[in-house]
Amino acid sequence: GVANLDSNRQEAFVSFQKAIKENPEHRDAQYYVGHIYAMQGKYQLAEEQFRTVLRISPEYSEASAYLGQVLAQQDRWQEAVRAYRRALNNPLYATPDVAWFNLGRALAHEGDMNGAAQAFEDALLVSPPNVPSGMVHLELGRAYYRLGYDVKAREMLSRVVELDKDGPSAAEAEKLLERLKH
C-alpha cells in the first residue's frame, strides 16, 4: 500500500481497504485512506477516517494534526484549533512544528494574533524543522505586523528574504516590508 501511495494512488487505496477489511483496527491503513481522501479533496471522508484512527489510537498525533488540516479546509477553524492542540499534547509527537505552524495559521484566521505569534515562535524552536523555516518566519512576521510590533515584524520578514531567496515567501515578505516603510 504505502509503496504505491505516490505512484498509483488507486492501487494503494485498494490495498489499504483490503487491510481494513481484514483488520478494521489497522491504524495505519485507516490513516492512509484518510490521507488519500484528503489528497482528493474529499475532506468529509478524510475527516471520518481520521476520527476512526483516533478512536483506534487516541495518542496518534499525526492523525490529530491531519484532522486539523481537513477541518480547516472545511472552514471549521475552532475544531481545527482543538485538533492541533490535541496533537501537541503528546510529548512523543515527532513533528510538532507542523502542528504549531498550522495552529498558528488557524489562530491567526480566528483573529487571535497573540496566540498565533506564540504558536509560530514554538514552531521555530523545533529542531530539526519539518516546516520550511522561511514559511514559519513569514507567518510570524505577519502576526507581529498585525499586532503592531513593527521592529519584530521587520526582523522576521528580513530573515525570510534571506532564507527564501527569490522564493514565494521572500516575495510576500518584501511586500510586507514595503508596507512597514510607510
mmCIF file of C-alpha atoms in Angstrom:
data_model
loop_
_atom_site.group_PDB
_atom_site.id
_atom_site.type_symbol
_atom_site.label_atom_id
_atom_site.label_comp_id
_atom_site.label_asym_id
_atom_site.label_seq_id
_atom_site.Cartn_x
_atom_site.Cartn_y
_atom_site.Cartn_z
ATOM 1 C CA GLY A 1 0.000 0.000 0.000
ATOM 2 C CA VAL A 2 2.426 2.693 1.182
ATOM 3 C CA ALA A 3 4.899 1.884 -1.612
ATOM 4 C CA ASN A 4 2.195 2.710 -4.171
ATOM 5 C CA LEU A 5 0.949 5.852 -2.440
ATOM 6 C CA ASP A 6 2.714 8.289 -4.767
ATOM 7 C CA SER A 7 2.864 6.295 -7.998
ATOM 8 C CA ASN A 8 -0.502 4.534 -8.009
ATOM 9 C CA ARG A 9 -2.948 6.032 -5.540
ATOM 10 C CA GLN A 10 -5.834 3.808 -6.683
ATOM 11 C CA GLU A 11 -3.824 0.630 -6.164
ATOM 12 C CA ALA A 12 -2.686 1.869 -2.751
ATOM 13 C CA PHE A 13 -6.296 2.702 -1.832
ATOM 14 C CA VAL A 14 -7.452 -0.819 -2.746
ATOM 15 C CA SER A 15 -4.571 -2.311 -0.764
ATOM 16 C CA PHE A 16 -5.437 -0.241 2.329
ATOM 17 C CA GLN A 17 -9.135 -1.087 2.008
ATOM 18 C CA LYS A 18 -8.232 -4.784 1.903
ATOM 19 C CA ALA A 19 -6.097 -4.399 5.047
ATOM 20 C CA ILE A 20 -9.001 -2.633 6.811
ATOM 21 C CA LYS A 21 -11.410 -5.370 5.762
ATOM 22 C CA GLU A 22 -9.070 -7.976 7.293
ATOM 23 C CA ASN A 23 -8.499 -5.852 10.398
ATOM 24 C CA PRO A 24 -10.759 -2.814 10.993
ATOM 25 C CA GLU A 25 -8.381 -1.734 13.789
ATOM 26 C CA HIS A 26 -5.443 -1.368 11.346
ATOM 27 C CA ARG A 27 -4.463 2.155 12.356
ATOM 28 C CA ASP A 28 -2.020 2.892 9.546
ATOM 29 C CA ALA A 29 -4.294 1.603 6.790
ATOM 30 C CA GLN A 30 -7.120 3.771 8.159
ATOM 31 C CA TYR A 31 -4.738 6.755 8.299
ATOM 32 C CA TYR A 32 -3.560 6.342 4.706
ATOM 33 C CA VAL A 33 -7.123 6.027 3.415
ATOM 34 C CA GLY A 34 -7.764 9.370 5.142
ATOM 35 C CA HIS A 35 -4.639 10.786 3.500
ATOM 36 C CA ILE A 36 -5.835 9.659 0.058
ATOM 37 C CA TYR A 37 -9.270 11.213 0.641
ATOM 38 C CA ALA A 38 -7.612 14.477 1.724
ATOM 39 C CA MET A 39 -5.388 14.479 -1.382
ATOM 40 C CA GLN A 40 -8.536 14.055 -3.498
ATOM 41 C CA GLY A 41 -10.223 16.985 -1.732
ATOM 42 C CA LYS A 42 -12.791 14.658 -0.115
ATOM 43 C CA TYR A 43 -12.458 16.360 3.256
ATOM 44 C CA GLN A 44 -15.616 14.975 4.863
ATOM 45 C CA LEU A 45 -14.495 11.403 4.117
ATOM 46 C CA ALA A 46 -10.956 12.209 5.264
ATOM 47 C CA GLU A 47 -12.360 13.628 8.500
ATOM 48 C CA GLU A 48 -14.317 10.421 9.145
ATOM 49 C CA GLN A 49 -11.176 8.343 8.543
ATOM 50 C CA PHE A 50 -9.029 10.400 10.905
ATOM 51 C CA ARG A 51 -11.726 10.242 13.591
ATOM 52 C CA THR A 52 -11.726 6.439 13.158
ATOM 53 C CA VAL A 53 -7.933 6.397 13.513
ATOM 54 C CA LEU A 54 -8.201 8.423 16.728
ATOM 55 C CA ARG A 55 -10.793 6.018 18.148
ATOM 56 C CA ILE A 56 -8.332 3.180 17.464
ATOM 57 C CA SER A 57 -5.268 5.096 18.679
ATOM 58 C CA PRO A 58 -6.127 8.278 20.672
ATOM 59 C CA GLU A 59 -2.450 9.251 21.068
ATOM 60 C CA TYR A 60 -1.703 9.229 17.314
ATOM 61 C CA SER A 61 -0.708 12.881 16.956
ATOM 62 C CA GLU A 62 -0.202 12.717 13.187
ATOM 63 C CA ALA A 63 -3.894 11.823 12.812
ATOM 64 C CA SER A 64 -4.946 14.673 15.134
ATOM 65 C CA ALA A 65 -2.828 17.144 13.175
ATOM 66 C CA TYR A 66 -4.145 15.880 9.827
ATOM 67 C CA LEU A 67 -7.700 16.061 11.195
ATOM 68 C CA GLY A 68 -6.981 19.710 11.988
ATOM 69 C CA GLN A 69 -5.933 20.309 8.390
ATOM 70 C CA VAL A 70 -9.085 18.757 6.909
ATOM 71 C CA LEU A 71 -11.259 20.694 9.378
ATOM 72 C CA ALA A 72 -9.505 23.929 8.355
ATOM 73 C CA GLN A 73 -10.154 23.041 4.693
ATOM 74 C CA GLN A 74 -13.851 22.845 5.617
ATOM 75 C CA ASP A 75 -13.663 26.284 7.289
ATOM 76 C CA ARG A 76 -14.132 24.739 10.750
ATOM 77 C CA TRP A 77 -11.314 26.661 12.385
ATOM 78 C CA GLN A 78 -12.230 26.268 16.070
ATOM 79 C CA GLU A 79 -12.404 22.489 15.666
ATOM 80 C CA ALA A 80 -9.080 22.615 13.804
ATOM 81 C CA VAL A 81 -7.520 24.511 16.732
ATOM 82 C CA ARG A 82 -8.699 21.780 19.130
ATOM 83 C CA ALA A 83 -7.300 19.041 16.857
ATOM 84 C CA TYR A 84 -3.880 20.735 16.626
ATOM 85 C CA ARG A 85 -3.774 21.210 20.397
ATOM 86 C CA ARG A 86 -4.674 17.554 20.888
ATOM 87 C CA ALA A 87 -1.742 16.572 18.644
ATOM 88 C CA LEU A 88 0.574 18.801 20.672
ATOM 89 C CA ASN A 89 -0.471 17.207 23.976
ATOM 90 C CA ASN A 90 1.621 14.159 23.095
ATOM 91 C CA PRO A 91 5.245 14.757 24.183
ATOM 92 C CA LEU A 92 6.382 11.991 21.796
ATOM 93 C CA TYR A 93 4.879 13.666 18.699
ATOM 94 C CA ALA A 94 7.647 13.509 16.080
ATOM 95 C CA THR A 95 6.758 16.639 14.046
ATOM 96 C CA PRO A 96 5.279 19.158 16.497
ATOM 97 C CA ASP A 97 6.373 22.141 14.410
ATOM 98 C CA VAL A 98 3.844 21.099 11.754
ATOM 99 C CA ALA A 99 1.030 21.288 14.318
ATOM 100 C CA TRP A 100 2.410 24.508 15.863
ATOM 101 C CA PHE A 101 2.574 26.094 12.388
ATOM 102 C CA ASN A 102 -0.958 25.031 11.465
ATOM 103 C CA LEU A 103 -2.236 26.033 14.910
ATOM 104 C CA GLY A 104 -0.709 29.473 14.372
ATOM 105 C CA ARG A 105 -2.419 29.813 10.999
ATOM 106 C CA ALA A 106 -5.768 28.735 12.482
ATOM 107 C CA LEU A 107 -5.451 31.150 15.407
ATOM 108 C CA ALA A 108 -4.487 33.978 13.013
ATOM 109 C CA HIS A 109 -7.533 33.153 10.897
ATOM 110 C CA GLU A 110 -9.668 33.428 14.037
ATOM 111 C CA GLY A 111 -8.074 36.780 14.966
ATOM 112 C CA ASP A 112 -6.013 35.557 17.944
ATOM 113 C CA MET A 113 -2.748 37.151 16.838
ATOM 114 C CA ASN A 114 -1.027 36.774 20.223
ATOM 115 C CA GLY A 115 -1.816 33.048 20.228
ATOM 116 C CA ALA A 116 -0.723 32.792 16.602
ATOM 117 C CA ALA A 117 2.604 34.532 17.285
ATOM 118 C CA GLN A 118 3.246 32.207 20.244
ATOM 119 C CA ALA A 119 2.474 29.124 18.113
ATOM 120 C CA PHE A 120 4.833 30.293 15.338
ATOM 121 C CA GLU A 121 7.544 31.035 17.914
ATOM 122 C CA ASP A 122 7.088 27.499 19.290
ATOM 123 C CA ALA A 123 7.302 26.068 15.751
ATOM 124 C CA LEU A 124 10.691 27.751 15.314
ATOM 125 C CA LEU A 125 12.031 26.016 18.443
ATOM 126 C CA VAL A 126 11.691 22.540 16.892
ATOM 127 C CA SER A 127 14.944 21.147 15.577
ATOM 128 C CA PRO A 128 15.357 19.773 13.021
ATOM 129 C CA PRO A 129 12.437 21.606 11.407
ATOM 130 C CA ASN A 130 9.794 19.877 9.296
ATOM 131 C CA VAL A 131 8.194 23.095 8.041
ATOM 132 C CA PRO A 132 10.427 25.307 5.878
ATOM 133 C CA SER A 133 11.889 27.966 8.150
ATOM 134 C CA GLY A 134 11.068 30.740 5.683
ATOM 135 C CA MET A 135 7.361 29.894 5.839
ATOM 136 C CA VAL A 136 7.310 29.958 9.652
ATOM 137 C CA HIS A 137 9.256 33.236 9.796
ATOM 138 C CA LEU A 138 6.851 34.745 7.227
ATOM 139 C CA GLU A 139 3.770 33.828 9.265
ATOM 140 C CA LEU A 140 5.425 35.046 12.469
ATOM 141 C CA GLY A 141 6.346 38.308 10.711
ATOM 142 C CA ARG A 142 2.724 38.684 9.573
ATOM 143 C CA ALA A 143 1.486 38.084 13.122
ATOM 144 C CA TYR A 144 3.907 40.678 14.522
ATOM 145 C CA TYR A 145 2.848 43.101 11.758
ATOM 146 C CA ARG A 146 -0.837 42.663 12.643
ATOM 147 C CA LEU A 147 -0.023 43.113 16.341
ATOM 148 C CA GLY A 148 1.761 46.396 15.558
ATOM 149 C CA TYR A 149 5.200 45.075 16.579
ATOM 150 C CA ASP A 150 6.936 46.751 13.657
ATOM 151 C CA VAL A 151 10.533 46.143 14.799
ATOM 152 C CA LYS A 152 9.928 42.424 15.389
ATOM 153 C CA ALA A 153 7.972 42.196 12.120
ATOM 154 C CA ARG A 154 10.843 43.788 10.171
ATOM 155 C CA GLU A 155 13.329 41.418 11.811
ATOM 156 C CA MET A 156 11.309 38.290 10.920
ATOM 157 C CA LEU A 157 10.451 39.438 7.402
ATOM 158 C CA SER A 158 14.080 40.338 6.651
ATOM 159 C CA ARG A 159 15.022 36.840 7.808
ATOM 160 C CA VAL A 160 12.501 35.384 5.315
ATOM 161 C CA VAL A 161 14.146 37.297 2.467
ATOM 162 C CA GLU A 162 17.499 35.719 3.462
ATOM 163 C CA LEU A 163 16.092 32.204 3.955
ATOM 164 C CA ASP A 164 13.900 32.018 0.851
ATOM 165 C CA LYS A 165 15.949 33.971 -1.704
ATOM 166 C CA ASP A 166 13.761 34.614 -4.771
ATOM 167 C CA GLY A 167 11.072 32.242 -3.427
ATOM 168 C CA PRO A 168 7.367 32.905 -2.854
ATOM 169 C CA SER A 169 7.802 33.505 0.902
ATOM 170 C CA ALA A 170 10.505 36.114 0.214
ATOM 171 C CA ALA A 171 8.217 37.880 -2.278
ATOM 172 C CA GLU A 172 5.432 38.043 0.341
ATOM 173 C CA ALA A 173 7.887 39.258 2.982
ATOM 174 C CA GLU A 174 9.153 42.019 0.684
ATOM 175 C CA LYS A 175 5.572 43.274 0.156
ATOM 176 C CA LEU A 176 5.045 43.495 3.914
ATOM 177 C CA LEU A 177 8.443 45.138 4.434
ATOM 178 C CA GLU A 178 7.441 47.751 1.850
ATOM 179 C CA ARG A 179 4.236 48.476 3.823
ATOM 180 C CA LEU A 180 6.278 48.837 7.019
ATOM 181 C CA LYS A 181 8.314 51.653 5.400
ATOM 182 C CA HIS A 182 5.227 53.880 5.167
#
